[in-house]
CSV table of C-alpha atoms in Angstrom, one decimal:
chain,number,residue,atom,x,y,z
A,835,MET,CA,11.5,17.9,-5.8
A,836,ASN,CA,9.9,16.0,-8.8
A,837,THR,CA,12.5,13.3,-8.5
A,838,VAL,CA,11.9,12.9,-4.7
A,839,PHE,CA,8.1,12.6,-5.4
A,840,THR,CA,8.7,9.9,-8.0
A,841,ILE,CA,11.1,8.1,-5.6
A,842,LEU,CA,8.5,8.1,-2.9
A,843,ILE,CA,5.8,6.9,-5.3
A,844,VAL,CA,8.1,4.0,-6.3
A,845,ALA,CA,8.8,3.3,-2.6
A,846,LEU,CA,5.0,3.1,-1.9
A,847,GLY,CA,4.8,0.7,-4.8
A,848,ILE,CA,7.5,-1.5,-3.4
A,849,LEU,CA,5.9,-1.4,0.0
A,850,HIS,CA,2.7,-2.7,-1.4
A,851,LEU,CA,4.5,-5.4,-3.3
A,852,GLY,CA,6.0,-6.4,0.0
A,853,ILE,CA,2.5,-6.4,1.6
A,854,MET,CA,1.3,-8.6,-1.2
A,855,GLY,CA,4.2,-11.0,-0.4
A,856,LEU,CA,3.1,-11.2,3.2
A,857,GLU,CA,-0.5,-11.7,2.4
A,858,MET,CA,0.0,-14.3,-0.4
A,859,PHE,CA,3.2,-16.1,0.4
A,860,ALA,CA,4.3,-15.7,4.0
A,861,SER,CA,3.8,-18.4,6.6
A,862,GLN,CA,0.7,-18.3,8.7
A,863,SER,CA,2.7,-17.3,11.8
A,864,THR,CA,4.3,-14.5,9.9
A,865,GLN,CA,0.9,-13.3,8.7
A,866,ALA,CA,-0.6,-13.4,12.2
A,867,ASN,CA,2.3,-11.3,13.6
A,868,ALA,CA,2.4,-8.9,10.7
A,869,PHE,CA,-1.3,-8.2,10.7
A,870,ASP,CA,-2.0,-8.5,14.5
A,871,MET,CA,-4.3,-11.4,13.9
A,872,ASP,CA,-5.0,-14.5,16.0
A,873,ALA,CA,-2.9,-17.5,14.7
A,874,GLU,CA,-6.0,-19.7,14.8
A,875,PHE,CA,-8.0,-17.3,12.7
A,876,VAL,CA,-5.1,-17.0,10.1
A,877,ALA,CA,-5.0,-20.8,9.9
A,878,GLN,CA,-8.6,-21.0,8.6
A,879,SER,CA,-9.1,-21.7,4.9
A,880,GLY,CA,-11.4,-18.7,4.6
A,881,ALA,CA,-8.9,-16.4,6.2
A,882,GLN,CA,-6.2,-17.6,3.8
A,883,THR,CA,-8.5,-17.0,0.8
A,884,ALA,CA,-9.2,-13.5,2.1
A,885,LEU,CA,-5.5,-12.7,2.6
A,886,LYS,CA,-4.6,-13.9,-0.8
A,887,ASN,CA,-7.4,-11.9,-2.4
A,888,GLN,CA,-6.3,-8.8,-0.5
A,889,GLY,CA,-2.7,-9.6,-1.5
A,890,ILE,CA,-3.5,-9.5,-5.2
A,891,TYR,CA,-5.1,-6.0,-4.8
A,892,ASN,CA,-2.0,-4.8,-3.0
A,893,GLY,CA,0.2,-6.3,-5.6
A,894,MET,CA,-1.6,-4.7,-8.5
A,895,LEU,CA,-1.6,-1.4,-6.6
A,896,GLY,CA,2.1,-1.7,-6.1
A,897,ALA,CA,2.7,-2.5,-9.7
A,898,LEU,CA,0.7,0.5,-10.8
A,899,LEU,CA,2.6,2.8,-8.5
A,900,VAL,CA,5.9,1.5,-9.8
A,901,ALA,CA,4.7,1.7,-13.4
A,902,SER,CA,3.5,5.3,-13.0
A,903,ALA,CA,7.2,6.3,-12.7
A,904,PHE,CA,7.6,5.4,-16.3
A,905,LEU,CA,4.7,7.6,-17.6
A,906,PRO,CA,5.8,10.6,-19.7
A,907,ALA,CA,6.3,13.8,-17.6
A,908,GLY,CA,3.3,16.0,-17.4
A,909,GLN,CA,0.0,16.6,-15.7
A,910,VAL,CA,-1.4,13.1,-16.5
A,911,LYS,CA,1.6,11.5,-14.7
A,912,VAL,CA,1.3,13.8,-11.7
A,913,LEU,CA,-2.5,13.3,-11.4
A,914,ALA,CA,-2.1,9.5,-11.7
A,915,GLN,CA,0.5,9.4,-9.1
A,916,LEU,CA,-1.4,11.7,-6.7
A,917,GLY,CA,-4.6,9.7,-7.3
A,918,LEU,CA,-2.8,6.4,-6.5
A,919,ALA,CA,-1.2,7.9,-3.4
A,920,LEU,CA,-4.6,9.3,-2.3
A,921,PHE,CA,-6.0,5.8,-2.7
A,922,VAL,CA,-3.3,4.4,-0.4
A,923,LEU,CA,-4.0,7.2,2.1
A,924,VAL,CA,-7.7,6.5,2.3
A,925,VAL,CA,-7.2,2.7,2.5
A,926,GLY,CA,-4.5,3.2,5.1
A,927,ILE,CA,-6.8,5.4,7.3
A,928,PHE,CA,-9.6,2.9,7.0
A,929,GLY,CA,-7.3,0.0,7.8
A,930,GLY,CA,-5.9,1.9,10.8
A,931,LEU,CA,-9.3,2.5,12.1
A,932,THR,CA,-10.7,-1.0,11.5
A,933,ALA,CA,-7.9,-3.5,11.6
A,934,THR,CA,-4.7,-2.4,13.4
A,935,LYS,CA,-3.2,0.9,14.3
A,936,LYS,CA,0.1,-0.1,12.7
A,937,ILE,CA,-1.5,0.6,9.3
A,938,PHE,CA,-1.5,4.3,10.1
A,939,LEU,CA,2.3,4.2,10.3
A,940,ILE,CA,3.0,1.7,7.6
A,941,GLN,CA,0.6,2.8,5.0
A,942,ALA,CA,-1.2,6.0,5.7
A,943,LEU,CA,1.7,8.1,6.9
A,944,PRO,CA,4.0,7.3,3.9
A,945,ALA,CA,1.1,8.1,1.6
A,946,ALA,CA,0.4,11.4,3.3
A,947,ILE,CA,4.1,12.4,3.1
A,948,THR,CA,4.2,11.5,-0.5
A,949,ILE,CA,1.1,13.5,-1.3
A,950,ALA,CA,2.3,16.5,0.6
A,951,LEU,CA,5.7,16.5,-1.2
A,952,GLY,CA,3.9,15.8,-4.5
A,953,LEU,CA,1.7,18.9,-4.1
A,954,LEU,CA,4.7,21.0,-3.1
A,955,ALA,CA,6.6,19.7,-6.1
A,956,TYR,CA,3.9,20.7,-8.6
Protein backbone atom coordinates (compact mmCIF):
# COMPACT_ATOMS: atom_id res chain seq x y z
CA MET A 1 0.00 0.00 0.00
CA ASN A 2 2.92 2.36 0.66
CA THR A 3 4.01 1.97 -2.96
CA VAL A 4 0.51 2.76 -4.21
CA PHE A 5 0.45 5.90 -2.05
CA THR A 6 3.80 7.04 -3.44
CA ILE A 7 2.65 6.35 -7.01
CA LEU A 8 -0.46 8.46 -6.41
CA ILE A 9 1.65 11.27 -4.92
CA VAL A 10 3.88 11.24 -8.01
CA ALA A 11 0.78 11.16 -10.24
CA LEU A 12 -0.57 14.25 -8.44
CA GLY A 13 2.79 15.89 -9.08
CA ILE A 14 2.72 15.06 -12.76
CA LEU A 15 -0.86 16.35 -12.95
CA HIS A 16 0.24 19.69 -11.52
CA LEU A 17 3.20 19.89 -13.87
CA GLY A 18 0.68 19.39 -16.69
CA ILE A 19 -1.54 22.12 -15.29
CA MET A 20 1.53 24.36 -15.20
CA GLY A 21 2.09 23.60 -18.87
CA LEU A 22 -1.46 24.63 -19.71
CA GLU A 23 -1.27 27.81 -17.66
CA MET A 24 2.15 28.93 -18.85
CA PHE A 25 2.68 27.56 -22.35
CA ALA A 26 -0.61 26.52 -23.98
CA SER A 27 -2.32 28.57 -26.65
CA GLN A 28 -4.95 31.02 -25.48
CA SER A 29 -7.74 28.97 -27.04
CA THR A 30 -6.52 25.85 -25.22
CA GLN A 31 -6.36 27.79 -21.96
CA ALA A 32 -9.89 29.13 -22.46
CA ASN A 33 -11.22 25.61 -23.10
CA ALA A 34 -9.26 23.96 -20.30
CA PHE A 35 -10.25 26.46 -17.65
CA ASP A 36 -13.78 27.30 -18.86
CA MET A 37 -12.84 30.93 -19.45
CA ASP A 38 -14.01 33.38 -22.07
CA ALA A 39 -11.50 33.54 -24.93
CA GLU A 40 -11.57 37.35 -24.91
CA PHE A 41 -10.69 37.37 -21.21
CA VAL A 42 -7.82 34.90 -21.68
CA ALA A 43 -6.42 37.06 -24.49
CA GLN A 44 -5.96 40.02 -22.14
CA SER A 45 -2.43 40.76 -20.97
CA GLY A 46 -3.45 40.75 -17.31
CA ALA A 47 -5.11 37.36 -17.63
CA GLN A 48 -1.99 35.94 -19.26
CA THR A 49 0.15 37.31 -16.44
CA ALA A 50 -2.21 35.79 -13.85
CA LEU A 51 -2.23 32.41 -15.63
CA LYS A 52 1.56 32.32 -15.81
CA ASN A 53 1.81 33.29 -12.14
CA GLN A 54 -0.62 30.53 -11.18
CA GLY A 55 1.31 28.18 -13.45
CA ILE A 56 4.56 28.63 -11.58
CA TYR A 57 2.77 27.80 -8.31
CA ASN A 58 1.36 24.62 -9.83
CA GLY A 59 4.73 23.74 -11.31
CA MET A 60 6.53 24.13 -8.00
CA LEU A 61 3.81 22.13 -6.22
CA GLY A 62 4.15 19.41 -8.84
CA ALA A 63 7.92 19.37 -8.45
CA LEU A 64 7.61 19.09 -4.66
CA LEU A 65 5.12 16.24 -4.94
CA VAL A 66 7.43 14.32 -7.29
CA ALA A 67 10.52 15.12 -5.20
CA SER A 68 8.80 13.89 -2.04
CA ALA A 69 8.94 10.37 -3.47
CA PHE A 70 12.70 10.50 -3.03
CA LEU A 71 12.66 11.39 0.66
CA PRO A 72 13.93 8.64 2.97
CA ALA A 73 11.17 6.36 4.25
CA GLY A 74 9.66 7.39 7.57
CA GLN A 75 7.25 9.71 9.29
CA VAL A 76 8.69 12.89 7.77
CA LYS A 77 8.12 11.56 4.26
CA VAL A 78 4.55 10.49 5.04
CA LEU A 79 3.70 13.79 6.74
CA ALA A 80 5.22 15.80 3.89
CA GLN A 81 3.29 13.83 1.29
CA LEU A 82 0.01 13.98 3.22
CA GLY A 83 0.51 17.72 3.78
CA LEU A 84 1.10 18.36 0.09
CA ALA A 85 -1.90 16.23 -0.87
CA LEU A 86 -4.04 18.08 1.70
CA PHE A 87 -2.91 21.37 0.13
CA VAL A 88 -4.05 20.08 -3.27
CA LEU A 89 -7.39 19.00 -1.78
CA VAL A 90 -8.08 22.37 -0.16
CA VAL A 91 -7.09 24.29 -3.28
CA GLY A 92 -9.14 21.91 -5.43
CA ILE A 93 -12.23 22.41 -3.30
CA PHE A 94 -11.81 26.18 -3.37
CA GLY A 95 -11.25 26.15 -7.14
CA GLY A 96 -14.27 23.93 -7.67
CA LEU A 97 -16.43 26.31 -5.69
CA THR A 98 -15.11 29.52 -7.23
CA ALA A 99 -13.79 28.81 -10.72
CA THR A 100 -15.15 25.70 -12.46
CA LYS A 101 -16.75 22.49 -11.20
CA LYS A 102 -14.26 20.47 -13.28
CA ILE A 103 -11.64 21.22 -10.63
CA PHE A 104 -13.51 18.98 -8.19
CA LEU A 105 -12.87 16.01 -10.49
CA ILE A 106 -9.47 16.97 -11.83
CA GLN A 107 -7.80 18.18 -8.64
CA ALA A 108 -9.82 17.60 -5.46
CA LEU A 109 -10.97 14.02 -6.09
CA PRO A 110 -7.51 12.62 -6.92
CA ALA A 111 -6.12 14.37 -3.83
CA ALA A 112 -8.90 12.97 -1.62
CA ILE A 113 -8.28 9.44 -2.91
CA THR A 114 -4.54 9.84 -2.37
CA ILE A 115 -5.04 11.08 1.19
CA ALA A 116 -7.47 8.27 2.00
CA LEU A 117 -5.07 5.61 0.72
CA GLY A 118 -2.17 7.31 2.45
CA LEU A 119 -3.97 7.24 5.77
CA LEU A 120 -4.87 3.58 5.26
CA ALA A 121 -1.28 2.72 4.31
CA TYR A 122 0.17 4.20 7.47
